mmCIF file of C-alpha atoms in Angstrom:
data_model
loop_
_atom_site.group_PDB
_atom_site.id
_atom_site.type_symbol
_atom_site.label_atom_id
_atom_site.label_comp_id
_atom_site.label_asym_id
_atom_site.label_seq_id
_atom_site.Cartn_x
_atom_site.Cartn_y
_atom_site.Cartn_z
ATOM 1 C CA MET A 1 -4.104 64.447 60.870
ATOM 2 C CA GLU A 2 -4.506 60.849 60.158
ATOM 3 C CA PHE A 3 -4.621 59.515 56.614
ATOM 4 C CA ASN A 4 -6.405 56.267 56.056
ATOM 5 C CA ILE A 5 -5.373 54.801 52.678
ATOM 6 C CA PHE A 6 -7.796 51.929 52.768
ATOM 7 C CA ASN A 7 -11.336 52.079 53.844
ATOM 8 C CA ASP A 8 -13.842 49.323 54.088
ATOM 9 C CA GLU A 9 -15.838 50.467 51.062
ATOM 10 C CA ASP A 10 -12.825 50.397 48.677
ATOM 11 C CA ARG A 11 -11.726 46.925 49.786
ATOM 12 C CA GLY A 12 -14.784 45.237 48.322
ATOM 13 C CA GLN A 13 -14.232 46.803 44.902
ATOM 14 C CA VAL A 14 -10.607 45.636 44.736
ATOM 15 C CA GLY A 15 -11.656 42.108 45.725
ATOM 16 C CA ILE A 16 -14.342 41.943 43.002
ATOM 17 C CA GLY A 17 -11.882 43.198 40.382
ATOM 18 C CA THR A 18 -9.356 40.569 41.396
ATOM 19 C CA LEU A 19 -12.039 37.899 41.275
ATOM 20 C CA ILE A 20 -13.082 38.945 37.760
ATOM 21 C CA VAL A 21 -9.466 38.861 36.537
ATOM 22 C CA PHE A 22 -8.973 35.455 38.170
ATOM 23 C CA ILE A 23 -12.134 34.025 36.529
ATOM 24 C CA ALA A 24 -11.052 35.420 33.143
ATOM 25 C CA MET A 25 -7.641 33.760 33.489
ATOM 26 C CA VAL A 26 -9.231 30.439 34.433
ATOM 27 C CA LEU A 27 -11.566 30.636 31.421
ATOM 28 C CA VAL A 28 -8.696 31.442 29.030
ATOM 29 C CA ALA A 29 -6.631 28.598 30.493
ATOM 30 C CA ALA A 30 -9.568 26.178 30.165
ATOM 31 C CA ILE A 31 -10.123 27.148 26.528
ATOM 32 C CA ALA A 32 -6.404 26.819 25.784
ATOM 33 C CA ALA A 33 -6.307 23.414 27.475
ATOM 34 C CA GLY A 34 -9.327 22.274 25.433
ATOM 35 C CA VAL A 35 -7.632 23.370 22.208
ATOM 36 C CA LEU A 36 -4.417 21.570 23.194
ATOM 37 C CA VAL A 37 -6.252 18.351 24.090
ATOM 38 C CA ASN A 38 -8.218 18.463 20.833
ATOM 39 C CA THR A 39 -5.054 19.108 18.789
ATOM 40 C CA ALA A 40 -3.171 16.316 20.580
ATOM 41 C CA GLY A 41 -6.020 13.882 19.855
ATOM 42 C CA PHE A 42 -6.072 14.866 16.179
ATOM 43 C CA LEU A 43 -2.294 14.496 15.873
ATOM 44 C CA GLN A 44 -2.381 11.104 17.588
ATOM 45 C CA GLU A 45 -5.093 9.862 15.217
ATOM 46 C CA SER A 46 -3.157 11.152 12.199
ATOM 47 C CA ALA A 47 0.039 9.504 13.440
ATOM 48 C CA GLU A 48 -1.738 6.161 13.934
ATOM 49 C CA GLN A 49 -3.203 6.293 10.411
ATOM 50 C CA THR A 50 0.169 7.210 8.929
ATOM 51 C CA GLY A 51 1.873 4.395 10.852
ATOM 52 C CA GLN A 52 -0.685 1.820 9.714
ATOM 53 C CA GLN A 53 -0.408 2.978 6.107
ATOM 54 C CA ALA A 54 3.386 2.870 6.213
ATOM 55 C CA GLN A 55 3.293 -0.616 7.731
ATOM 56 C CA SER A 56 0.894 -1.820 5.014
ATOM 57 C CA GLU A 57 3.105 -0.390 2.277
ATOM 58 C CA VAL A 58 6.041 -2.360 3.631
ATOM 59 C CA SER A 59 4.488 -5.602 4.840
ATOM 60 C CA ASP A 60 1.297 -6.220 2.803
ATOM 61 C CA ARG A 61 3.143 -7.556 -0.185
ATOM 62 C CA LEU A 62 3.395 -10.772 -2.139
ATOM 63 C CA THR A 63 6.226 -13.282 -2.133
ATOM 64 C CA VAL A 64 7.130 -14.958 -5.411
ATOM 65 C CA VAL A 65 7.252 -18.750 -5.138
ATOM 66 C CA ASN A 66 8.393 -19.269 -8.721
ATOM 67 C CA THR A 67 8.269 -17.731 -12.186
ATOM 68 C CA TYR A 68 8.006 -19.768 -15.365
ATOM 69 C CA THR A 69 7.078 -19.587 -19.026
ATOM 70 C CA GLU A 70 6.412 -21.903 -21.940
ATOM 71 C CA ILE A 71 8.918 -21.343 -24.775
ATOM 72 C CA ASP A 72 7.550 -22.060 -28.248
ATOM 73 C CA SER A 73 9.770 -21.623 -31.317
ATOM 74 C CA GLY A 74 12.301 -19.674 -29.264
ATOM 75 C CA SER A 75 9.902 -17.061 -27.891
ATOM 76 C CA THR A 76 7.060 -16.521 -25.464
ATOM 77 C CA ASP A 77 4.476 -13.868 -24.713
ATOM 78 C CA LYS A 78 3.223 -15.221 -21.377
ATOM 79 C CA VAL A 79 4.882 -15.206 -17.978
ATOM 80 C CA ASN A 80 3.407 -17.128 -15.039
ATOM 81 C CA ILE A 81 4.214 -16.001 -11.503
ATOM 82 C CA THR A 82 3.189 -18.124 -8.512
ATOM 83 C CA VAL A 83 2.642 -15.863 -5.497
ATOM 84 C CA ARG A 84 1.686 -16.167 -1.852
ATOM 85 C CA ARG A 85 1.295 -13.717 1.013
ATOM 86 C CA ALA A 86 4.561 -12.444 2.523
ATOM 87 C CA SER A 87 5.307 -13.174 6.178
ATOM 88 C CA GLY A 88 3.632 -10.645 8.444
ATOM 89 C CA ALA A 89 1.267 -9.407 5.740
ATOM 90 C CA ASP A 90 -2.462 -9.092 6.178
ATOM 91 C CA ASN A 91 -4.778 -10.808 3.683
ATOM 92 C CA ILE A 92 -4.269 -9.302 0.225
ATOM 93 C CA ASN A 93 -7.001 -8.700 -2.351
ATOM 94 C CA LEU A 94 -5.171 -9.961 -5.424
ATOM 95 C CA SER A 95 -7.993 -8.771 -7.704
ATOM 96 C CA ALA A 96 -7.178 -5.155 -6.775
ATOM 97 C CA ALA A 97 -3.449 -5.430 -7.551
ATOM 98 C CA THR A 98 -1.734 -4.080 -10.660
ATOM 99 C CA VAL A 99 1.098 -5.504 -12.744
ATOM 100 C CA GLN A 100 3.598 -3.266 -14.493
ATOM 101 C CA TRP A 101 5.982 -4.460 -17.230
ATOM 102 C CA ILE A 102 9.256 -2.618 -17.882
ATOM 103 C CA SER A 103 11.709 -3.612 -20.631
ATOM 104 C CA ASP A 104 13.920 -2.063 -23.293
ATOM 105 C CA SER A 105 11.049 -2.318 -25.783
ATOM 106 C CA GLY A 106 8.636 -0.336 -23.586
ATOM 107 C CA GLN A 107 6.446 -0.528 -20.551
ATOM 108 C CA GLY A 108 2.818 -0.920 -19.587
ATOM 109 C CA GLN A 109 0.516 -1.533 -16.657
ATOM 110 C CA GLN A 110 -2.587 -3.666 -16.160
ATOM 111 C CA LEU A 111 -5.044 -4.536 -13.403
ATOM 112 C CA VAL A 112 -5.198 -8.100 -12.093
ATOM 113 C CA GLY A 113 -8.665 -9.616 -12.463
ATOM 114 C CA ASP A 114 -11.096 -11.576 -14.577
ATOM 115 C CA ALA A 115 -12.716 -9.021 -16.867
ATOM 116 C CA GLY A 116 -11.384 -10.545 -20.068
ATOM 117 C CA ALA A 117 -8.380 -10.309 -22.362
ATOM 118 C CA ASP A 118 -7.376 -6.884 -21.067
ATOM 119 C CA GLN A 119 -6.631 -8.266 -17.622
ATOM 120 C CA VAL A 120 -3.951 -10.349 -15.954
ATOM 121 C CA LEU A 121 -5.529 -13.747 -15.250
ATOM 122 C CA VAL A 122 -5.545 -15.360 -11.817
ATOM 123 C CA LYS A 123 -5.277 -19.155 -11.696
ATOM 124 C CA ASN A 124 -5.102 -21.695 -8.924
ATOM 125 C CA GLU A 125 -2.094 -24.015 -8.682
ATOM 126 C CA GLU A 126 -3.879 -26.588 -10.848
ATOM 127 C CA GLY A 127 -4.142 -24.042 -13.688
ATOM 128 C CA THR A 128 -7.875 -23.291 -13.487
ATOM 129 C CA THR A 129 -8.713 -19.641 -14.239
ATOM 130 C CA LEU A 130 -10.516 -18.073 -11.299
ATOM 131 C CA SER A 131 -13.085 -15.294 -11.400
ATOM 132 C CA GLY A 132 -14.224 -12.752 -8.846
ATOM 133 C CA THR A 133 -12.263 -11.477 -5.892
ATOM 134 C CA GLN A 134 -9.265 -13.572 -4.908
ATOM 135 C CA ILE A 135 -7.920 -13.050 -1.375
ATOM 136 C CA VAL A 136 -4.401 -14.272 -0.672
ATOM 137 C CA ASN A 137 -4.385 -15.607 2.896
ATOM 138 C CA ASN A 138 -2.022 -17.825 4.919
ATOM 139 C CA SER A 139 -2.341 -21.001 2.915
ATOM 140 C CA SER A 140 -3.298 -19.845 -0.567
ATOM 141 C CA LYS A 141 -1.046 -19.653 -3.602
ATOM 142 C CA TYR A 142 -2.141 -18.201 -6.913
ATOM 143 C CA VAL A 143 -0.627 -18.056 -10.373
ATOM 144 C CA LEU A 144 -0.724 -14.754 -12.223
ATOM 145 C CA GLU A 145 -0.751 -15.379 -15.977
ATOM 146 C CA ILE A 146 0.617 -12.242 -17.578
ATOM 147 C CA ASP A 147 0.010 -11.988 -21.326
ATOM 148 C CA LEU A 148 2.701 -9.603 -22.547
ATOM 149 C CA SER A 149 1.140 -9.571 -26.039
ATOM 150 C CA ASN A 150 -1.708 -7.555 -24.484
ATOM 151 C CA ALA A 151 -1.954 -3.992 -25.814
ATOM 152 C CA ALA A 152 -1.533 -2.686 -22.252
ATOM 153 C CA PHE A 153 1.989 -4.163 -22.283
ATOM 154 C CA ASN A 154 2.737 -2.760 -25.772
ATOM 155 C CA ASP A 155 2.330 -6.150 -27.455
ATOM 156 C CA ALA A 156 5.615 -7.372 -25.974
ATOM 157 C CA SER A 157 7.062 -10.798 -26.520
ATOM 158 C CA LEU A 158 10.192 -12.374 -25.130
ATOM 159 C CA ASN A 159 12.814 -14.027 -27.302
ATOM 160 C CA SER A 160 16.010 -15.824 -26.425
ATOM 161 C CA GLY A 161 18.217 -13.461 -24.377
ATOM 162 C CA ASP A 162 15.469 -10.893 -23.649
ATOM 163 C CA GLU A 163 14.814 -9.562 -20.173
ATOM 164 C CA GLY A 164 12.476 -7.273 -18.329
ATOM 165 C CA THR A 165 10.956 -6.478 -14.953
ATOM 166 C CA LEU A 166 7.467 -7.140 -13.639
ATOM 167 C CA ILE A 167 6.308 -5.069 -10.649
ATOM 168 C CA ILE A 168 3.243 -6.280 -8.747
ATOM 169 C CA THR A 169 1.645 -3.545 -6.627
ATOM 170 C CA THR A 170 -1.011 -4.464 -4.059
ATOM 171 C CA SER A 171 -3.901 -2.154 -3.174
ATOM 172 C CA SER A 172 -1.980 -0.928 -0.093
ATOM 173 C CA GLY A 173 0.915 0.216 -2.295
ATOM 174 C CA ALA A 174 3.393 -2.558 -1.429
ATOM 175 C CA THR A 175 5.454 -3.715 -4.402
ATOM 176 C CA THR A 176 7.102 -6.968 -5.437
ATOM 177 C CA ARG A 177 9.682 -6.940 -8.254
ATOM 178 C CA VAL A 178 10.223 -9.940 -10.503
ATOM 179 C CA GLU A 179 13.179 -9.987 -12.885
ATOM 180 C CA VAL A 180 12.457 -11.971 -16.053
ATOM 181 C CA ALA A 181 15.320 -13.188 -18.277
ATOM 182 C CA ILE A 182 14.981 -15.721 -21.093
ATOM 183 C CA PRO A 183 18.111 -17.877 -21.432
ATOM 184 C CA GLU A 184 20.114 -17.851 -24.665
ATOM 185 C CA ASN A 185 19.539 -20.658 -27.205
ATOM 186 C CA ILE A 186 16.502 -22.101 -25.476
ATOM 187 C CA GLU A 187 14.432 -24.794 -27.145
ATOM 188 C CA ASP A 188 10.688 -25.377 -26.781
ATOM 189 C CA ASP A 189 10.276 -26.112 -23.116
ATOM 190 C CA THR A 190 8.928 -24.928 -19.781
ATOM 191 C CA VAL A 191 11.559 -22.578 -18.385
ATOM 192 C CA PHE A 192 11.754 -21.435 -14.778
ATOM 193 C CA LEU A 193 12.977 -17.864 -14.725
#
């Protein structure tokens, strides 16, 4: 008696089953590959955005050229800061920056711009108050006139021996710190700080 395990009719069914399993595996692998490619693209885009934002926060800042004030009767309520774009920074919209004042007598924050007494004024190097959007580029220098007697800065004024810190924050989040200290026994004069 001869036993034939395989016959020609059963072979075709095994081959079709194998083909179906193979096609299913290829489809699952293709879907998985599509998901991986899509996820990799999303992560790459997120990483690029994060890198650009981090670079802007570090490099898109202002450099202080000088800081000065006019002393009158031993005190002042205005500080002038001449600024320019830092090396490696992109153009900076100065009108969108904020100025924060921190001292022992309190702190406050104000937007840079031209909307009136509640704003930090922007002037050119000749002292003319500018209006509208001011973009700090390669060659431009601007003077920020900060009126500390403004309510936003808690009506601060600086007397002989007083000190405080001004922090200028650009729209990208980069900060520039300026330490302000009025010398002891100062007479009426222009004082570079």
